[in-house]
XYZ file of C-alpha atoms in Angstrom:
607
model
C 17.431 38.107 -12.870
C 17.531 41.180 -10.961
C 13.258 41.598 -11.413
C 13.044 37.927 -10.414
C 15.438 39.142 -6.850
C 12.756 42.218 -6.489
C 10.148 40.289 -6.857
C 10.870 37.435 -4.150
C 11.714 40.076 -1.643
C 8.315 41.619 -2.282
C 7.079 38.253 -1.957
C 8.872 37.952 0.996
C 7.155 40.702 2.462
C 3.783 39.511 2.021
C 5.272 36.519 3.413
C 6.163 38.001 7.115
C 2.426 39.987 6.750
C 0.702 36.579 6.363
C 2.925 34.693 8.790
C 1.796 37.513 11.590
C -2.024 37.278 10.675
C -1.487 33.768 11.116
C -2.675 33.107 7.427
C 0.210 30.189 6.921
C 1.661 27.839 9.438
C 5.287 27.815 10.723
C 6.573 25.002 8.462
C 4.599 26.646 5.681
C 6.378 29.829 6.217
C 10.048 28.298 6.470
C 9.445 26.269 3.640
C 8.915 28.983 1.223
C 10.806 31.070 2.586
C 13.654 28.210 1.566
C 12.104 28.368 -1.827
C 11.865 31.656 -2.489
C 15.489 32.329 -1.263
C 17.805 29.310 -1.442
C 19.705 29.211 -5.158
C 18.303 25.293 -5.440
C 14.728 26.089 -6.068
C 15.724 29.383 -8.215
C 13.655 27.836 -11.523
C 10.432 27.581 -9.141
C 11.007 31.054 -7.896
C 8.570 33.088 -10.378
C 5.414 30.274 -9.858
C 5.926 30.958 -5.883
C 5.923 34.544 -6.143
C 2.796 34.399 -8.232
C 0.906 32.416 -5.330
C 1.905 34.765 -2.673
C 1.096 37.941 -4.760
C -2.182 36.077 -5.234
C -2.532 35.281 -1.654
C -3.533 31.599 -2.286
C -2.289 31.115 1.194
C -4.115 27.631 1.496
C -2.914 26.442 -1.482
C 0.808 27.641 -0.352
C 0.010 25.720 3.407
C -1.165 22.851 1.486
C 2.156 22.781 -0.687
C 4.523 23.799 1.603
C 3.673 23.465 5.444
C 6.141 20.162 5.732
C 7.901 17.710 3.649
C 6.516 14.473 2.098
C 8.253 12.129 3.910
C 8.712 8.371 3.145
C 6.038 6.168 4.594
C 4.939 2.650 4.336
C 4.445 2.893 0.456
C 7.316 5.215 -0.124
C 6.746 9.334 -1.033
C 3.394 9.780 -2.152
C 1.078 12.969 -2.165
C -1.110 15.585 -4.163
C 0.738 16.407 -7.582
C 1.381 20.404 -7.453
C 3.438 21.899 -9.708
C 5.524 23.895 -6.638
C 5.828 22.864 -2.723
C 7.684 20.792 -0.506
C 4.666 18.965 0.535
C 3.380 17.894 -3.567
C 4.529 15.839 -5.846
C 6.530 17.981 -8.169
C 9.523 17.719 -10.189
C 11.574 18.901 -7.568
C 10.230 16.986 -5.046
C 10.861 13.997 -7.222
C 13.662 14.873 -8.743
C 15.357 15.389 -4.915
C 13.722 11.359 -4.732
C 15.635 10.293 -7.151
C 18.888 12.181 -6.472
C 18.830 11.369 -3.102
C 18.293 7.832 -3.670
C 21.274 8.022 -6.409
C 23.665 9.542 -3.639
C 22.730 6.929 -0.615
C 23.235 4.130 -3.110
C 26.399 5.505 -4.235
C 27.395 6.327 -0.820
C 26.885 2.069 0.894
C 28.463 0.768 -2.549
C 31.175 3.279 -2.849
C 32.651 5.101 -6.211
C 33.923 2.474 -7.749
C 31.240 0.193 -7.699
C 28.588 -0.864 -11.321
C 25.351 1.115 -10.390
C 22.004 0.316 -12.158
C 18.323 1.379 -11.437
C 14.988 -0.698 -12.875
C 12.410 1.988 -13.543
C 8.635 1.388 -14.479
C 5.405 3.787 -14.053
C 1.652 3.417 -14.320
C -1.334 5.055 -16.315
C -1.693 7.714 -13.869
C -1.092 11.404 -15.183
C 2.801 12.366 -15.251
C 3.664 9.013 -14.304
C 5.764 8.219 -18.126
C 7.119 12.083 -17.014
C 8.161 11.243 -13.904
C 9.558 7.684 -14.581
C 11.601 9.671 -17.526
C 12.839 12.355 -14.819
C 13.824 10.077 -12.334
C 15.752 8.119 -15.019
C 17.417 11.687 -16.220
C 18.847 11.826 -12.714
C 19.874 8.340 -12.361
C 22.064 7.871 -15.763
C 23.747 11.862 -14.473
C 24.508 9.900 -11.247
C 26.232 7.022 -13.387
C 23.900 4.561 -12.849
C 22.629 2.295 -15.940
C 18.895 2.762 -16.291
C 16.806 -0.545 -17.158
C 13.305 1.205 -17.958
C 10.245 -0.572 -18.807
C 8.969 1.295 -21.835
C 5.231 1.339 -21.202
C 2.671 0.927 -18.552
C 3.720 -1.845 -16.202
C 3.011 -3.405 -12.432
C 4.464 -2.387 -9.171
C 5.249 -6.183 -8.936
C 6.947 -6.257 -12.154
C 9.481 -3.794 -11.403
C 10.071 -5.285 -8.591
C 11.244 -8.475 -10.275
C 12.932 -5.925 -12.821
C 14.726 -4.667 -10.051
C 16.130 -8.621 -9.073
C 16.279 -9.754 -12.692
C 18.481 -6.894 -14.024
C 20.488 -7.360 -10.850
C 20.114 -3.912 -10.459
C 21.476 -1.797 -7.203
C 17.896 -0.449 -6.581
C 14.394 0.267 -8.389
C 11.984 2.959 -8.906
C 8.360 2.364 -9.659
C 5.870 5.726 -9.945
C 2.671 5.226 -8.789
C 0.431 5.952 -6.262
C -1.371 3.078 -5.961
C -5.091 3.393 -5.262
C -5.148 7.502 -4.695
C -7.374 9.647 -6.079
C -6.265 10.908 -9.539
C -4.705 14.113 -8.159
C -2.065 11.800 -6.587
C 1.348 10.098 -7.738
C 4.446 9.125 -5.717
C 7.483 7.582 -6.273
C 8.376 4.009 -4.432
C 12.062 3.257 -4.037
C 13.109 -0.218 -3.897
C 16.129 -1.737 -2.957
C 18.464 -4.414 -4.550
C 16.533 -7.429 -3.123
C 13.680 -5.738 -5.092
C 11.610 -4.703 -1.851
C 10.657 -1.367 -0.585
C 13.111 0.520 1.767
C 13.623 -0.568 4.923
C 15.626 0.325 8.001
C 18.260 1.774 7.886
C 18.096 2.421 4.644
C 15.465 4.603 4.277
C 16.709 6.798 7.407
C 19.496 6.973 4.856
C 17.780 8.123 1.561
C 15.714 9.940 3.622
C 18.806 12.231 4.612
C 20.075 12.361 1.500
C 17.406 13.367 0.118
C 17.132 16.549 2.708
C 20.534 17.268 1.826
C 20.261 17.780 -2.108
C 21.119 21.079 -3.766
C 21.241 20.377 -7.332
C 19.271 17.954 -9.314
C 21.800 16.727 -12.275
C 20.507 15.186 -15.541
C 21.050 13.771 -18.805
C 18.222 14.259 -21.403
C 16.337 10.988 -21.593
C 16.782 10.775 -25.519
C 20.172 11.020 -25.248
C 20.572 8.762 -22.241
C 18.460 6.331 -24.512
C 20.697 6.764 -27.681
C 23.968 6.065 -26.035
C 22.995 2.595 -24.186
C 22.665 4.325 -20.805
C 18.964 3.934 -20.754
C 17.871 0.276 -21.872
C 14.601 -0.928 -22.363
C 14.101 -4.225 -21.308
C 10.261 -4.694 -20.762
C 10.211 -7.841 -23.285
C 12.854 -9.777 -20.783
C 10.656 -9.142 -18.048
C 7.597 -9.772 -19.387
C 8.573 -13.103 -20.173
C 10.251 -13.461 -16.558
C 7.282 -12.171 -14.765
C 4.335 -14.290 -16.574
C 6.634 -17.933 -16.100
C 7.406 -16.831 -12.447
C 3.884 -16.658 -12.229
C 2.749 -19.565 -14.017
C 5.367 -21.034 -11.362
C 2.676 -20.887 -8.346
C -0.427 -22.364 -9.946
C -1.476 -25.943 -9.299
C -3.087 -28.310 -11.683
C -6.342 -29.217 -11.315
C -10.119 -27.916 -12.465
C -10.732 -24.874 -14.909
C -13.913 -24.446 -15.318
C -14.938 -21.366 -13.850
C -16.175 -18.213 -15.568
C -14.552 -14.736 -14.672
C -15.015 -11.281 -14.879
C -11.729 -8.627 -14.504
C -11.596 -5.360 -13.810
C -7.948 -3.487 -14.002
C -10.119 -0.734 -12.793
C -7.846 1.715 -15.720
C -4.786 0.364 -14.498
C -1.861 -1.715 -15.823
C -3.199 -4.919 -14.203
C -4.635 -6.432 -17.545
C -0.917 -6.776 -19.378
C 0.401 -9.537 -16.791
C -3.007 -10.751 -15.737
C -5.291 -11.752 -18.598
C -1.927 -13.366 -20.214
C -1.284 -15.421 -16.849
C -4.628 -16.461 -16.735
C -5.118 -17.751 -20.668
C -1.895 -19.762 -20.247
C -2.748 -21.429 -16.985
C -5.781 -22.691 -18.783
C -8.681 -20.343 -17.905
C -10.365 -19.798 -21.074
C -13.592 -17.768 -20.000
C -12.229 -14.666 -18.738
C -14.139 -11.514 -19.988
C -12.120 -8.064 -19.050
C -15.008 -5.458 -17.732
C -15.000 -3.114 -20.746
C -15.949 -0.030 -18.989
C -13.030 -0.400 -16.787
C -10.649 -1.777 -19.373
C -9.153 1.593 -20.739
C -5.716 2.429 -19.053
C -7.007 6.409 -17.951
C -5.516 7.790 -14.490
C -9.014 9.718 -13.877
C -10.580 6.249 -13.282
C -13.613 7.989 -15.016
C -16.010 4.529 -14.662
C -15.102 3.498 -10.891
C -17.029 4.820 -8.440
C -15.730 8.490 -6.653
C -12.805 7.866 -9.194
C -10.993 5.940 -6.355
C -9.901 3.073 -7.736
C -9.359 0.443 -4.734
C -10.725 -2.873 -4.831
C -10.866 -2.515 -1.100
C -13.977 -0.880 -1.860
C -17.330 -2.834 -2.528
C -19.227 -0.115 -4.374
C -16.164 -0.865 -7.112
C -17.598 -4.496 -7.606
C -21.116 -2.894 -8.264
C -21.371 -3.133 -11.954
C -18.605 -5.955 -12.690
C -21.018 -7.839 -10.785
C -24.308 -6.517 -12.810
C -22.050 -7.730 -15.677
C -21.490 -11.153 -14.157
C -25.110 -11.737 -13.079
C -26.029 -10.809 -16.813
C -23.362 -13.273 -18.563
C -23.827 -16.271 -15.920
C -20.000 -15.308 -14.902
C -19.071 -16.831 -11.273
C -16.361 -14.757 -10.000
C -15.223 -11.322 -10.253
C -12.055 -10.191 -9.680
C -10.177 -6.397 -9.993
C -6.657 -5.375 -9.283
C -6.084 -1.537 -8.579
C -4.126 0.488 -11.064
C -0.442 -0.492 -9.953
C -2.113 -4.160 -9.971
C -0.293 -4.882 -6.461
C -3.736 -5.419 -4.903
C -6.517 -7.979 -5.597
C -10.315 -7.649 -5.003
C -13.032 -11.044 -5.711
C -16.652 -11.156 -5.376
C -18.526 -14.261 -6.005
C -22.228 -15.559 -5.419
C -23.133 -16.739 -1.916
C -24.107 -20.023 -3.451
C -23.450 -21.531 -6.765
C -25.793 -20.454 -9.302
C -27.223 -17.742 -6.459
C -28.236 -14.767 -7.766
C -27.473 -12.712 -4.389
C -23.522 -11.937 -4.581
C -20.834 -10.745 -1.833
C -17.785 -8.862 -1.759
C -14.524 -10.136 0.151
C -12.703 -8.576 2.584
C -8.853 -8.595 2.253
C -9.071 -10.488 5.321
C -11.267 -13.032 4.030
C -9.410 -13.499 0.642
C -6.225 -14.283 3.178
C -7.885 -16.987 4.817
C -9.165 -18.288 1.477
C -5.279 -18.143 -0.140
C -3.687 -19.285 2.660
C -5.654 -22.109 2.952
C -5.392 -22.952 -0.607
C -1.569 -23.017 -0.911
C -1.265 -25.285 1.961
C -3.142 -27.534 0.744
C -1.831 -27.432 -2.771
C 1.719 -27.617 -1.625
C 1.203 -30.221 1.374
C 3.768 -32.637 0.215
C 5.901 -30.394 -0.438
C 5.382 -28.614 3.253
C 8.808 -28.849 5.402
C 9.849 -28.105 8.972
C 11.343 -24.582 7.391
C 8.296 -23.940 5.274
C 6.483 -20.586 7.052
C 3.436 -17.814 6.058
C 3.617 -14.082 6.708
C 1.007 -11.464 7.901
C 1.014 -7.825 9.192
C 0.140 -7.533 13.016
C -3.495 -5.772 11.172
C -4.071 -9.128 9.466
C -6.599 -11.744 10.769
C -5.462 -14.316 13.087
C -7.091 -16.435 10.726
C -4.063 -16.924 8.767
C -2.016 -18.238 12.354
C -4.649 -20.765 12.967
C -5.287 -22.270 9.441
C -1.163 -21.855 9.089
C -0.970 -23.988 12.675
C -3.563 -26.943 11.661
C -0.496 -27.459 9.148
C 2.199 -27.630 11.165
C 3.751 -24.592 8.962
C 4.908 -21.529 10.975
C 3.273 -18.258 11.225
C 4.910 -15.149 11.360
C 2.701 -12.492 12.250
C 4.239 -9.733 14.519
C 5.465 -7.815 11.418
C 4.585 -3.564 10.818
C 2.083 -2.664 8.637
C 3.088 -2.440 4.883
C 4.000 -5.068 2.541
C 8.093 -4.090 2.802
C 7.836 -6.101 6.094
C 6.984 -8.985 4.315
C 9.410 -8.701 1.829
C 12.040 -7.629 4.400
C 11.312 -11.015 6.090
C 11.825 -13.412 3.354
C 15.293 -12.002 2.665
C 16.005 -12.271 6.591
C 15.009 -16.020 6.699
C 15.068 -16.879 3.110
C 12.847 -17.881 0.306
C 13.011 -21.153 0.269
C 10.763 -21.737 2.785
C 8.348 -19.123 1.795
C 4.840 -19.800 1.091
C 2.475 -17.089 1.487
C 2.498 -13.394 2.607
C -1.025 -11.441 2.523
C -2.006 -8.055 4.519
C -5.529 -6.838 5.439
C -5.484 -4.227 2.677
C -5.680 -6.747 -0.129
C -1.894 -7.133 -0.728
C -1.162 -11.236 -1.343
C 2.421 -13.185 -2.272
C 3.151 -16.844 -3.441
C 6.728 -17.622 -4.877
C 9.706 -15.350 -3.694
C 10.033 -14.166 -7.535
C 9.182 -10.154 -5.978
C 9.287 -8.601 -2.890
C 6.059 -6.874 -2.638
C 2.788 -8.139 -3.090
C 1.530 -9.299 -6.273
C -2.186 -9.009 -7.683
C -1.532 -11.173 -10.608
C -0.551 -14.078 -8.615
C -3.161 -13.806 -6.134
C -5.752 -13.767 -9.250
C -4.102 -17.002 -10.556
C -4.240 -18.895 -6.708
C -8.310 -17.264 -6.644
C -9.133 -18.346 -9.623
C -7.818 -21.845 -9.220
C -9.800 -22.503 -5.990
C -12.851 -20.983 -7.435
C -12.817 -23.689 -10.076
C -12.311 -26.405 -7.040
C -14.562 -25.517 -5.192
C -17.157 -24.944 -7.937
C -15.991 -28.798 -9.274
C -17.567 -29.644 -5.668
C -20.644 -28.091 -6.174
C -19.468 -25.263 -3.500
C -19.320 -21.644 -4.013
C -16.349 -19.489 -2.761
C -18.624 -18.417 0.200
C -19.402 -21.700 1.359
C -16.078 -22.822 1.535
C -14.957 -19.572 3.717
C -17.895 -20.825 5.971
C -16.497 -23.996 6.393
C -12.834 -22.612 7.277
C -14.864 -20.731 10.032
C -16.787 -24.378 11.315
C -13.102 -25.237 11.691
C -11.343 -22.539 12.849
C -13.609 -20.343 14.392
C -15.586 -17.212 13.456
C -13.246 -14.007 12.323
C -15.025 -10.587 11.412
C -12.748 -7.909 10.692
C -13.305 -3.965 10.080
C -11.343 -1.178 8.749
C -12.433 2.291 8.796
C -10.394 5.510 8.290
C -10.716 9.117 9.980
C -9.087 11.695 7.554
C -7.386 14.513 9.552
C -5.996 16.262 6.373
C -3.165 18.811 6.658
C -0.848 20.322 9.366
C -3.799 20.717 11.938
C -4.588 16.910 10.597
C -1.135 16.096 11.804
C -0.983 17.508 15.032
C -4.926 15.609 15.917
C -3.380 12.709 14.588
C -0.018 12.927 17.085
C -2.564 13.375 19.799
C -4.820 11.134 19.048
C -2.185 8.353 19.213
C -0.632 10.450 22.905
C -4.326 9.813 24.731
C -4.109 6.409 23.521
C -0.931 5.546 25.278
C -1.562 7.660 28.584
C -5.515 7.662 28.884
C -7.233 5.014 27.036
C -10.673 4.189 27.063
C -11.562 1.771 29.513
C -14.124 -0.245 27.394
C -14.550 -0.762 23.717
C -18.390 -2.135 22.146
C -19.250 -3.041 26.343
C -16.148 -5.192 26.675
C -13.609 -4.077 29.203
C -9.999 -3.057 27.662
C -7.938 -5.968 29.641
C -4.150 -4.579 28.202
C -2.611 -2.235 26.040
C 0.147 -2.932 23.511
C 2.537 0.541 22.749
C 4.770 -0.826 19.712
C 6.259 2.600 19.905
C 7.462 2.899 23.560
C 7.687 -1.734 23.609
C 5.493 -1.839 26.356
C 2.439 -3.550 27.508
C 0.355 -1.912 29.948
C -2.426 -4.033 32.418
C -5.799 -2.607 33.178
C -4.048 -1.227 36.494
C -1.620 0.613 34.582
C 1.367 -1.303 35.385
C 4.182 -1.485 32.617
C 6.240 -4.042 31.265
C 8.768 -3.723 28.549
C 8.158 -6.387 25.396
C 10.138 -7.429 22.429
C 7.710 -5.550 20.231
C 8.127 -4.203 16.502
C 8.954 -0.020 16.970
C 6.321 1.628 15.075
C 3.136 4.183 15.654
C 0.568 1.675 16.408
C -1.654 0.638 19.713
C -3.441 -2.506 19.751
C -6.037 -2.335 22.503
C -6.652 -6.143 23.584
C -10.542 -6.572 25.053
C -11.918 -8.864 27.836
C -12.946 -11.760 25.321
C -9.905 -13.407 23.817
C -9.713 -12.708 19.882
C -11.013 -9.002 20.181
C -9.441 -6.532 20.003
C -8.632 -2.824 18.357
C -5.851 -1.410 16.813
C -4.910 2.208 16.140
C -2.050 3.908 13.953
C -1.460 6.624 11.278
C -1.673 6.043 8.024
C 2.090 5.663 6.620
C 1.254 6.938 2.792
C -2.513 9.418 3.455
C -3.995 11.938 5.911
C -5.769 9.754 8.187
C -6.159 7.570 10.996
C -6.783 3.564 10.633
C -8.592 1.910 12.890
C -9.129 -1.995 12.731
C -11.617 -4.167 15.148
C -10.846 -7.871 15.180
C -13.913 -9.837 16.505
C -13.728 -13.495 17.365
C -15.832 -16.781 18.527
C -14.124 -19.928 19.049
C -15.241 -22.737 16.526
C -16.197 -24.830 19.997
C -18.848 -22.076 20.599
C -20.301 -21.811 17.323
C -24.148 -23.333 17.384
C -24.925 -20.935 14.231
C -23.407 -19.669 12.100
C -25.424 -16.974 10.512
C -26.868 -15.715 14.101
C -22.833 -15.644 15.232
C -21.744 -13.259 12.045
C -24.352 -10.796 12.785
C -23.967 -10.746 16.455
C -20.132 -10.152 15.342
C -20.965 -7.617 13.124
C -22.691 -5.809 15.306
C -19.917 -5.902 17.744
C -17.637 -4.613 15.144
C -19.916 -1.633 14.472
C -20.017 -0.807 18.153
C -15.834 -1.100 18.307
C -15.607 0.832 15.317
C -18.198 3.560 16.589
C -16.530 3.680 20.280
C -13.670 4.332 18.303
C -14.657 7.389 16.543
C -16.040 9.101 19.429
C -13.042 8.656 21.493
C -11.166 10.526 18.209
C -13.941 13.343 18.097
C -13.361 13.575 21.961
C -9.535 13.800 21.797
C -9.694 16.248 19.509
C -11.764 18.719 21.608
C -9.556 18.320 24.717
């Protein structure tokens, strides 16, 4: 012990010789400092000292230069084996314990505790899910753990079927292999949400020691239960719960893209009567290096993903491709621009909204009431308000980014009026048997319009065309700007300051007419006059343009290192003459918005 103390104090010193050369940042230098001195990280001490006497100062700023906080998709980062700023076992481990304290602390001491665990095919996920439960059981919480790879959306219904006090799931949903996280879930089964994950949050600063119980011995004595066969069976008849009767003939490829998707979706599929679906065997193997998807990032958000399922599906006479990301929380489709085309397209998540949307409306109409309501994120096409209008069923669509929002909602005005929830990133919901968004279900509702609209001789693009003949033209476009790191950070912070104080006066040649702060709840008028509005609070800025429908909107990521930025471009169905010529003039509109956009960023950050 006593060479371990020398050693951190020499570490120390080279600590206060790179802080002064300006080798680390402040929070880097703190943060180790807390790590190299403070009795709860004592079992990480000799790994830190070996980085500093190695002067991997960028790896230590990397690791250490804040703390991973909880975003839209929970605490999620780079897997390091030491920092404050990686996904470690302490950093975990503090999750979980943290999480086990705040739960504790609103139910009070006497109260039955219980957690539903469950973890992907990424590396150290079964590890982590294993750790997490360690800490949970030592907290005196029954563990419920799903033993073997399993959906986000699963433990989510875990979490409600096992009427457990909250959930874990580990995963970090369409990262890059070096990444994992940890989602906490409450006992509705949806993410955290105010004030409760203020409350974790603190918590979860405050934690000194990390208490477990070894997992085979947590296990033996009852404390740990496995319970995936209960809610397997749960999961696929809630699912089979939201499909509609009616044609099946429609051939499919599926990618899981090496994730968990393929256990609840292939058996969801078979039983709702869809007898030619094919899984993509190059992506079939459960492997968290992704090795077959393209830049190893598997998010079906991406088109180059569809690239070979679709080679696959052109060579087989398939008619739809679709591919869930390795939680299976998101769902990607591609189809042929005309039945029997040879010339396919890949959707947007925007465009497979509109689609869904449109198709449980219509296959629930009788059942439509005057409390009966659909969901979106404020970043989701308007698409969804209009086609949810020409029902008569209400729209809510003021809600934050990030699926939670949704789920927060159907608890606040209750599930039986609930419908449909979708966001722009892919993320769909029928049924209120979760409270996060569901691939498997959103393959189910695909698939079954597919097969309609094929039974009319109409291919999934067609029929998005004639949504837009009736409700009017919608192009959307995300891009990202990475800003990694603390420097990232600080661009990003004022990046998002310009916005609100000196905005750019046109976007793609159309004047800005207002601005929308959700942090500050103001709208601002091209004069700069402000007026306070009942908006949501969060980091975002929609700038609204001269044409009504078009607009831009601005915020940091909640879970990665970037900046989002999303152009909405619009044309009334009355104006449409054609078609074709009004997508690419759209298109090209969204290109200049997104472009505009970029500058300004580049611009910002050399002021």
């Amino acid at each position: 012990m006593s060479r371990q103390i020398e050693s951190a104090q020499q570490a120390l010193t080279l600590l206060d010789e790179a802080a002064a050369a300006n080798q680390l940042t402040a929070g880097a230098v703190a943060n180790i400092r807390a790590w190299l001195t403070d009795a709860r990280y004592a079992e990480y001490v000799p790994q830190v000292v070996e980085h500093v006497q190695q002067k991997k100062w960028r790896e230590l700023d990397d690791a250490f230069w804040t703390i991973i906080p909880f975003g839209t998709g929970g605490r999620r980062g780079k897997m390091y084996p030491i920092g404050s700023n990686a996904i470690n076992d302490r950093t975990m481990g503090e999750s979980a314990q943290g999480l086990a304290e705040y739960v504790r602390q609103v139910h009070g001491d006497g109260a039955q505790l219980s957690c539903a665990i469950a973890y992907d095919t990424r590396h150290r996920s079964r590890h982590f899910a294993e750790l997490c439960a360690e800490i949970m059981v030592a907290s005196g919480f029954k563990v419920y753990f799903l033993d073997g790879v399993r959906s986000t959306p699963e433990c989510s219904l875990a979490v409600r079927q096992s009427r457990s006090t909250c959930g874990i799931m580990i995963t970090a949903s369409h990262n890059p292999p070096s990444d994992n996280a940890v989602k906490a879930y409450w006992s509705t089964g949806g993410q955290l949400l105010p004030p409760h994950d203020q409350g974790v949050i603190d918590r979860v600063m405050q934690v000194q020691l990390v208490r477990r119980v070894p997992f085979a011995e947590a296990l033996n004595s009852g404390q740990v239960e496995y319970c995936q066969e209960r809610m397997d069976r749960a999961y696929h008849e809630a699912l089979l719960a939201q499909s509609s009767p009616g044609p099946r003939d429609i051939k499919i490829i599926y990618s899981p893209m090496h994730g968990v998707g393929a256990i609840a979706l292939l058996p969801a599929l078979a039983s709702a009567g869809f007898d030619q679906v094919e899984q993509f065997g190059p992506h079939a193997e459960p492997n968290g290096d992704f090795p077959n998807v393209p830049g190893h990032v598997a998010n079906p958000e991406n088109p180059e993903t569809f690239d070979a399922p679709i080679a696959r599906a052109r060579e087989c006479g398939a008619e739809l491709v679709i591919s869930t990301d390795p939680d299976a929380d998101r769902l990607g489709c591609a189809a042929p621009l005309r039945i029997g085309a040879s010339e396919w397209s890949v959707f947007t998540g925007n465009q497979i909204a509109a689609l869904l949307v449109d198709h449980v409306l219509e296959t629930r109409r009788s059942r439509l009431t005057p409390t009966s309501y659909v969901a979106k994120t404020l970043v989701t096409t308007e698409m969804v308000r209009r086609i949810a209008d020409s029902y008569g069923v209400d729209c809510v669509g003021n809600l934050l980014v990030g699926f939670k929002w949704i789920g927060g909602l159907i608890e606040e005005r209750g599930p039986a009026g609930f419908l449909f929830g979708a966001e722009e990133s892919n993320g769909y919901l029928a049924g209120a048997h979760v409270r996060d968004k569901d691939a498997a279900v959103a393959a189910l509702l695909i698939a079954e319009l597919a097969a309609n609209c094929k039974s009319r001789g109409q291919s999934l693009h067609e029929k998005l065309d004639a949504l837009y003949w009736q409700f009017g033209c919608h192009l959307e476009k995300t891009v990202s700007k990475t800003m990694p790191g603390s420097s990232g950070m600080a661009r990003m912070r004022e990046l998002m300051g310009r916005l609100r104080t000196e905005p750019p006066r046109q976007i793609a040649g159309l004047q800005v007419s207002r601005i929308r702060d959700f942090e500050r709840g103001l709208i601002i008028d091209r004069a700069g006059r402000e007026t306070p509005a009942e908006l949501p609070q969060g980091d975002m800025v929609i700038l609204d343009l001269e044409s009504e429908g078009n607009y831009v909107a601005i915020r940091p990521s909640g879970t990665e290192p970037k900046v989002k930025f999303y152009a909405f471009a619009y044309e009334p169905a009355e104006m449409l003459a054609n078609l074709e010529d009004t997508k690419a003039e759209l298109q090209t509109r969204l290109g200049a918005m997104t472009s505009d956009l970029a500058t300004y960023a580049d611009q910002t950050s050399n002021v």
